[in-house]
Short mmCIF file of N, CA and C in Angstrom, two decimals:
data_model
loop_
_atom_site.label_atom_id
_atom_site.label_comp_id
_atom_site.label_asym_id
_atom_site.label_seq_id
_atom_site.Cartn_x
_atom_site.Cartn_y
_atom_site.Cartn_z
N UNK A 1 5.72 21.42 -4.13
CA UNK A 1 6.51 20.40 -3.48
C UNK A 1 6.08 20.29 -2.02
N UNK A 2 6.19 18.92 -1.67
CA UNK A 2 5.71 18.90 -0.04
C UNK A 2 6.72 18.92 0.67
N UNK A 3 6.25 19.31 1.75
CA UNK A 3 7.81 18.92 3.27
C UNK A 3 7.58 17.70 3.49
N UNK A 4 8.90 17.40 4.53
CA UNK A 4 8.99 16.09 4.07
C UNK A 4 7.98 15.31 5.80
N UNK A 5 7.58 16.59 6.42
CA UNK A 5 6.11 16.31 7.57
C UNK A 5 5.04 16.49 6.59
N UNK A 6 4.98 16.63 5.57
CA UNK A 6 3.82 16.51 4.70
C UNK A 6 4.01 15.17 4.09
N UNK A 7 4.82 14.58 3.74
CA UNK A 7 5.24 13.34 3.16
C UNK A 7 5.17 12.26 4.25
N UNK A 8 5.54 12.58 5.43
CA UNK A 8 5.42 11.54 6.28
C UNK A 8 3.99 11.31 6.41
N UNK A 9 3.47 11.74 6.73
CA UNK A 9 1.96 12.16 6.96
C UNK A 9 0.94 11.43 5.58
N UNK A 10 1.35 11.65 4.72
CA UNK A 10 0.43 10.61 3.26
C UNK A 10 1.35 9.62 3.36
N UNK A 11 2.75 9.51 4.14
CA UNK A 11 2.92 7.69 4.36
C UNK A 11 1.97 7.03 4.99
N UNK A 12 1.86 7.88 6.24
CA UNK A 12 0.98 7.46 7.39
C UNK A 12 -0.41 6.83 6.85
N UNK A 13 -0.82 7.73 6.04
CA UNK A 13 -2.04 7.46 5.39
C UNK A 13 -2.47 6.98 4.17
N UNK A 14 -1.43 6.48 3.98
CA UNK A 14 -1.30 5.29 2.73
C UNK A 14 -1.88 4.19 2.97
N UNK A 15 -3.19 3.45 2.35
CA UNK A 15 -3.47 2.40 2.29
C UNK A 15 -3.77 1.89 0.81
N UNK A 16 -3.86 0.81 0.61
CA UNK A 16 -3.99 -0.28 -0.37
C UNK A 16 -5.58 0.08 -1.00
N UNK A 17 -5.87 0.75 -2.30
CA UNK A 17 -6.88 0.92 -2.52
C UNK A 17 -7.63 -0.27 -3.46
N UNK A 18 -9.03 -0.19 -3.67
CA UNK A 18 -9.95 -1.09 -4.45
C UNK A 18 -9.49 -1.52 -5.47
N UNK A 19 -8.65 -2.96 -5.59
CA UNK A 19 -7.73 -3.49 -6.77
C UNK A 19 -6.70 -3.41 -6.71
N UNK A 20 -6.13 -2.75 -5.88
CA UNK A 20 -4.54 -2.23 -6.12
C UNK A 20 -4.00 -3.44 -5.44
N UNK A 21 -3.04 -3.70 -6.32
CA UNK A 21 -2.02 -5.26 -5.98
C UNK A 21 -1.24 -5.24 -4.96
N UNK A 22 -0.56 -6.33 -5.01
CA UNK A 22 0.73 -5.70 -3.50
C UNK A 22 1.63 -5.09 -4.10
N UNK A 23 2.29 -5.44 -5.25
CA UNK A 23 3.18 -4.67 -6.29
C UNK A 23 3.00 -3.57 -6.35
N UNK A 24 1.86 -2.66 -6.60
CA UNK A 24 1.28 -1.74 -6.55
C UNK A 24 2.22 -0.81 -5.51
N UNK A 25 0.98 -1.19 -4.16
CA UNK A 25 1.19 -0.96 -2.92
C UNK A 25 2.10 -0.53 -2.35
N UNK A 26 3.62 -1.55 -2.85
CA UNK A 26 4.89 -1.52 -2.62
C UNK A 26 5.92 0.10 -3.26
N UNK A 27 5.28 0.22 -4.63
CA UNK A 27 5.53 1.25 -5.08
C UNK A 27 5.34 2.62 -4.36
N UNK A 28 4.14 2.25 -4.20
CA UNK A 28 3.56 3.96 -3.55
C UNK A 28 4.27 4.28 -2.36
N UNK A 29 4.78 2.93 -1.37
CA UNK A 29 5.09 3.00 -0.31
C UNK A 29 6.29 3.49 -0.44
N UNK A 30 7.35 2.82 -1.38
CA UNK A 30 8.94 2.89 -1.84
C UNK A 30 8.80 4.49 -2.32
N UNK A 31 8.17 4.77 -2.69
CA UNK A 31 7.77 6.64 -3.68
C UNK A 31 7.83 7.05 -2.07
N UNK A 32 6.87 6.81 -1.79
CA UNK A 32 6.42 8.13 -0.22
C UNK A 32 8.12 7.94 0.78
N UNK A 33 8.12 6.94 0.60
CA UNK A 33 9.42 7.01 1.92
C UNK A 33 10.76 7.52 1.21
N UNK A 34 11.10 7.24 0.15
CA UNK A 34 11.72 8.01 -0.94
C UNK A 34 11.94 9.59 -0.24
N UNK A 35 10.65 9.90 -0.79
CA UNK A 35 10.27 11.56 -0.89
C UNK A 35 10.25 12.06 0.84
N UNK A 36 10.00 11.10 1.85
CA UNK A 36 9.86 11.73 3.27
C UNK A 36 11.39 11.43 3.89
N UNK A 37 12.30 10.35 2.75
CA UNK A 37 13.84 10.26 3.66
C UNK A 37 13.32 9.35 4.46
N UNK A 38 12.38 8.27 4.79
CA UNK A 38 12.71 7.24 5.42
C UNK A 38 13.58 6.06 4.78
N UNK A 39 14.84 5.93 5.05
CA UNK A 39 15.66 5.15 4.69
C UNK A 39 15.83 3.51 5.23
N UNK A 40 15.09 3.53 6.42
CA UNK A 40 15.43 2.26 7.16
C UNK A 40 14.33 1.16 6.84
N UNK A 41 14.76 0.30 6.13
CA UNK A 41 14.28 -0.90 5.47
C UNK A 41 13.20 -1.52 6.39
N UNK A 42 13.15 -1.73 7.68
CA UNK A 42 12.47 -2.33 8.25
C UNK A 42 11.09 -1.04 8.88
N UNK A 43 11.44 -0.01 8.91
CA UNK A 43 10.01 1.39 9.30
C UNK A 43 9.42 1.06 7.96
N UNK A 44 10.14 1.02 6.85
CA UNK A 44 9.48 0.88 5.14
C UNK A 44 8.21 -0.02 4.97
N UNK A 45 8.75 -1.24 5.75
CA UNK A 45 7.90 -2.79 5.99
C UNK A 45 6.74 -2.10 6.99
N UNK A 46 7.35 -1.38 8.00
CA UNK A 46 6.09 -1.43 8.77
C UNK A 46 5.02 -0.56 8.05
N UNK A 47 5.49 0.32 7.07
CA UNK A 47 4.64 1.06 6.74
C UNK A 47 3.34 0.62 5.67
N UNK A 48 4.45 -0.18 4.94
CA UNK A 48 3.67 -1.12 3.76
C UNK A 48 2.46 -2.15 4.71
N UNK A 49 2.91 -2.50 5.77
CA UNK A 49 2.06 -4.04 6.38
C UNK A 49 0.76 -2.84 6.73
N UNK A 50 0.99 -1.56 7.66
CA UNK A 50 0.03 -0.78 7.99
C UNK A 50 -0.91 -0.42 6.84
N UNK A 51 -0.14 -0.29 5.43
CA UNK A 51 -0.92 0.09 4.48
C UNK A 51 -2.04 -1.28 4.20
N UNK A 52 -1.92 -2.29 4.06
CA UNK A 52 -2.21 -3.38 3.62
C UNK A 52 -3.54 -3.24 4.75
N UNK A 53 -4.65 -4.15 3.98
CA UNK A 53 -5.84 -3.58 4.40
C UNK A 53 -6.62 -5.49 4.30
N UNK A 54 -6.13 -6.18 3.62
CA UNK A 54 -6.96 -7.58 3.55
C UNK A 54 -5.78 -8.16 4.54
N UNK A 55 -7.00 -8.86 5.29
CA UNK A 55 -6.38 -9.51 6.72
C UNK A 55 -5.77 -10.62 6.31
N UNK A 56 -5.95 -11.20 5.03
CA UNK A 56 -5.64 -12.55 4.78
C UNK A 56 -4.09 -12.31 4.47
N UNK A 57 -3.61 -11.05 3.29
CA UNK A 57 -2.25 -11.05 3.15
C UNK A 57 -1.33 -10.29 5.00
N UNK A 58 -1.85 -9.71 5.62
CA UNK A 58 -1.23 -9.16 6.88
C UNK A 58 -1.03 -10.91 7.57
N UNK A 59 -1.82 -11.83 7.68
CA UNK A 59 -1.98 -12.76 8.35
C UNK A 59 -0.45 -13.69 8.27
N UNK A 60 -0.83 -14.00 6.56
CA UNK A 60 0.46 -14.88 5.99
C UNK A 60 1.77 -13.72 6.49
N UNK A 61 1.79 -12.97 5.65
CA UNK A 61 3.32 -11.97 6.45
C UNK A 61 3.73 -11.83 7.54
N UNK A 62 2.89 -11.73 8.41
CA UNK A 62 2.75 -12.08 10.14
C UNK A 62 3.31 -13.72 10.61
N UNK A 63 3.27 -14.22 9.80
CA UNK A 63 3.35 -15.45 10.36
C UNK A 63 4.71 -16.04 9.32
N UNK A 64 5.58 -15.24 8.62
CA UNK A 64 7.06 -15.75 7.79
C UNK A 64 7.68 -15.05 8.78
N UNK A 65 8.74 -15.36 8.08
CA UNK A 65 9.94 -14.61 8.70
C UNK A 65 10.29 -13.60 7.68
N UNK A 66 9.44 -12.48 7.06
CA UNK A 66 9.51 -11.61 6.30
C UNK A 66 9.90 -10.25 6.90
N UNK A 67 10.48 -9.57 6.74
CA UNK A 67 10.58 -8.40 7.16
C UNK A 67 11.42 -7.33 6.57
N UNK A 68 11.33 -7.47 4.94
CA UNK A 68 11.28 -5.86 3.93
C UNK A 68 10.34 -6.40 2.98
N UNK A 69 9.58 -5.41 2.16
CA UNK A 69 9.25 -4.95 1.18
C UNK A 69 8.77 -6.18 0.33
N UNK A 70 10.35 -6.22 -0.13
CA UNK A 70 10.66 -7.10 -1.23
C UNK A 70 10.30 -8.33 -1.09
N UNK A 71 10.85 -8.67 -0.09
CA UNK A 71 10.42 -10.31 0.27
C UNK A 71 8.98 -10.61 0.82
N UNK A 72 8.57 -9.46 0.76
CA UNK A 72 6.93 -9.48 1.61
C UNK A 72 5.80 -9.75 -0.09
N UNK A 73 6.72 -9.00 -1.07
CA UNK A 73 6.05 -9.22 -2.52
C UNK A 73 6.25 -10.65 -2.74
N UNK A 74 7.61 -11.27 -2.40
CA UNK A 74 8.02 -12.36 -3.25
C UNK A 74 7.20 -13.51 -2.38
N UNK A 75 6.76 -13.30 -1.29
CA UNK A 75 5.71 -14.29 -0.54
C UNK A 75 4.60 -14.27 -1.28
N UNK A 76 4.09 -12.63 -1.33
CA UNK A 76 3.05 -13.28 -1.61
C UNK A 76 2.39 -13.39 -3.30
N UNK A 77 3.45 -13.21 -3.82
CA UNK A 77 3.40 -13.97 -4.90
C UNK A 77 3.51 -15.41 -5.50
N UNK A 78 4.49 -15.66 -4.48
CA UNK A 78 4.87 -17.46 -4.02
C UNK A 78 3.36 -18.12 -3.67
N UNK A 79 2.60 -17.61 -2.93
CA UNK A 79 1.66 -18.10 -2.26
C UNK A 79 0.44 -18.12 -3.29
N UNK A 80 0.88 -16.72 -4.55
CA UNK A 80 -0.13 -16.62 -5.76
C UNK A 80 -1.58 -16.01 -4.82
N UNK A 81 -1.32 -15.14 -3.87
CA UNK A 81 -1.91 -14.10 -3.17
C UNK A 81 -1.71 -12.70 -4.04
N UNK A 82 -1.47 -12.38 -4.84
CA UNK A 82 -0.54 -11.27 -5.18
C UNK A 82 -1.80 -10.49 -5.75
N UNK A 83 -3.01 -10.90 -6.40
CA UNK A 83 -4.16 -10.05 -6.91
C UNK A 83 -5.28 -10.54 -5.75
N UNK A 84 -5.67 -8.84 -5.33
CA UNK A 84 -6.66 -8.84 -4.19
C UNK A 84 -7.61 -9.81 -4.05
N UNK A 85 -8.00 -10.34 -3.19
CA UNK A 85 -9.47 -10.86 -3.19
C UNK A 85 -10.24 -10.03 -2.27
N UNK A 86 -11.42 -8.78 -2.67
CA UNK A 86 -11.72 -8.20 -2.36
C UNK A 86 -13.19 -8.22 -1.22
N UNK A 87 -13.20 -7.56 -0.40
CA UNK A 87 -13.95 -7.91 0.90
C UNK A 87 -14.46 -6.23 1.04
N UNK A 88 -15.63 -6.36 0.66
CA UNK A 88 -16.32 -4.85 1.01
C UNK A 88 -15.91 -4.23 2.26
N UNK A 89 -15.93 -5.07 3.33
CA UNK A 89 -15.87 -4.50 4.55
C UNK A 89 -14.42 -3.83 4.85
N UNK A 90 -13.79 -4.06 4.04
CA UNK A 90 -12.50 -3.81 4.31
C UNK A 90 -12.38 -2.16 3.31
N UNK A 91 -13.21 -1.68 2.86
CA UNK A 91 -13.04 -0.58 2.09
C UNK A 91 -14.70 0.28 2.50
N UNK A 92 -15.09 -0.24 3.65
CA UNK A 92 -16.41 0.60 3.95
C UNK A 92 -15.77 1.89 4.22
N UNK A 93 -14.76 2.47 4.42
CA UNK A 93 -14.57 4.27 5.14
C UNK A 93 -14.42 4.88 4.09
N UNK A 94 -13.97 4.37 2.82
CA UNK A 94 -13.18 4.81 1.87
C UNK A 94 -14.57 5.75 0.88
N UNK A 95 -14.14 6.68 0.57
CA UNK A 95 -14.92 7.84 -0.39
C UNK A 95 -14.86 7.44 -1.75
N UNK A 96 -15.94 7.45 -2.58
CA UNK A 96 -15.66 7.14 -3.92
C UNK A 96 -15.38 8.50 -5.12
N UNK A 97 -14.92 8.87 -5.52
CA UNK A 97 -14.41 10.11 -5.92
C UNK A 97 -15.36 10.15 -7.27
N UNK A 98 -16.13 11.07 -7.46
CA UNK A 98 -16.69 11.38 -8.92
C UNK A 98 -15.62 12.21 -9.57
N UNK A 99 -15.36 11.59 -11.13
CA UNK A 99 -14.38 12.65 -11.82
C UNK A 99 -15.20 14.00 -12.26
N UNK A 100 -14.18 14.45 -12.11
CA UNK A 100 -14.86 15.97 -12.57
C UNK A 100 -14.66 15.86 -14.32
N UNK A 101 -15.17 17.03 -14.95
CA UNK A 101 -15.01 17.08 -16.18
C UNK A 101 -13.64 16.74 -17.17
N UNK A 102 -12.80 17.69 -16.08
CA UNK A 102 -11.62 17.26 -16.96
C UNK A 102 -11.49 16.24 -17.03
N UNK A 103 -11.06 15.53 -15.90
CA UNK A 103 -10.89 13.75 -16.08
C UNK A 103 -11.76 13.21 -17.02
N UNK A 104 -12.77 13.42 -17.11
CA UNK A 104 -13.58 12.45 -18.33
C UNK A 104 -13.28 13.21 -19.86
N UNK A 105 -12.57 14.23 -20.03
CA UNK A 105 -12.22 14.80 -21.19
C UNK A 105 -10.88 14.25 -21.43
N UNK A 106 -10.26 13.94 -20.78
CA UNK A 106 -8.82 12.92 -20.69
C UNK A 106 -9.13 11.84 -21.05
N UNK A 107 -10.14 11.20 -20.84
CA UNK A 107 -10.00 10.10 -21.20
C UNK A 107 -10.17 9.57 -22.13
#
């Protein structure tokens, strides 16, 4: 089990990975703040917008009058933004993970 400065900390460093939807996104974010006790609806938002990594969905959200979670999904689903359009440059830092054995025996 983590502390919940270990939990804050993979909030912190939560971003939106290769494919992952905003729906997605929203989850992991709602899980981590869950598990670290951030309760306040609007730190939640900031955490999710920080996670968010394509400039095009930060842009539109930036510019509503959005400010939780929920309504940040229901934009950009409205807008039919909701599946990535993916931009290499936006995932150049990111490590690509080789599975190890087990994982490919799982599968």
């Amino acid at each position: 089990m983590y502390s919940r400065i270990e939990m804050i900390e993979r909030l912190k460093n939560a971003n939106r990975s290769k494919g992952m939807s905003d729906e997605v996104l929203a989850d992991v974010i709602f899980n981590l703040c869950d598990a670290a006790q951030v309760v306040n609806p609007q730190m939640r938002y900031q955490h999710f917008l920080a996670g968010l990594r394509n400039s095009e969905w930060k842009t539109t959200l930036q510019t509503t009058m959005v400010n939780d979670i929920p309504r940040a999904v229901i934009t950009l689903l409205y807008r039919n933004m909701h599946f990535p359009t993916e931009d290499e440059f936006e995932f150049d830092g990111d490590v690509t993970k080789k599975p190890n054995c087990e994982e490919i025996m799982m599968q």
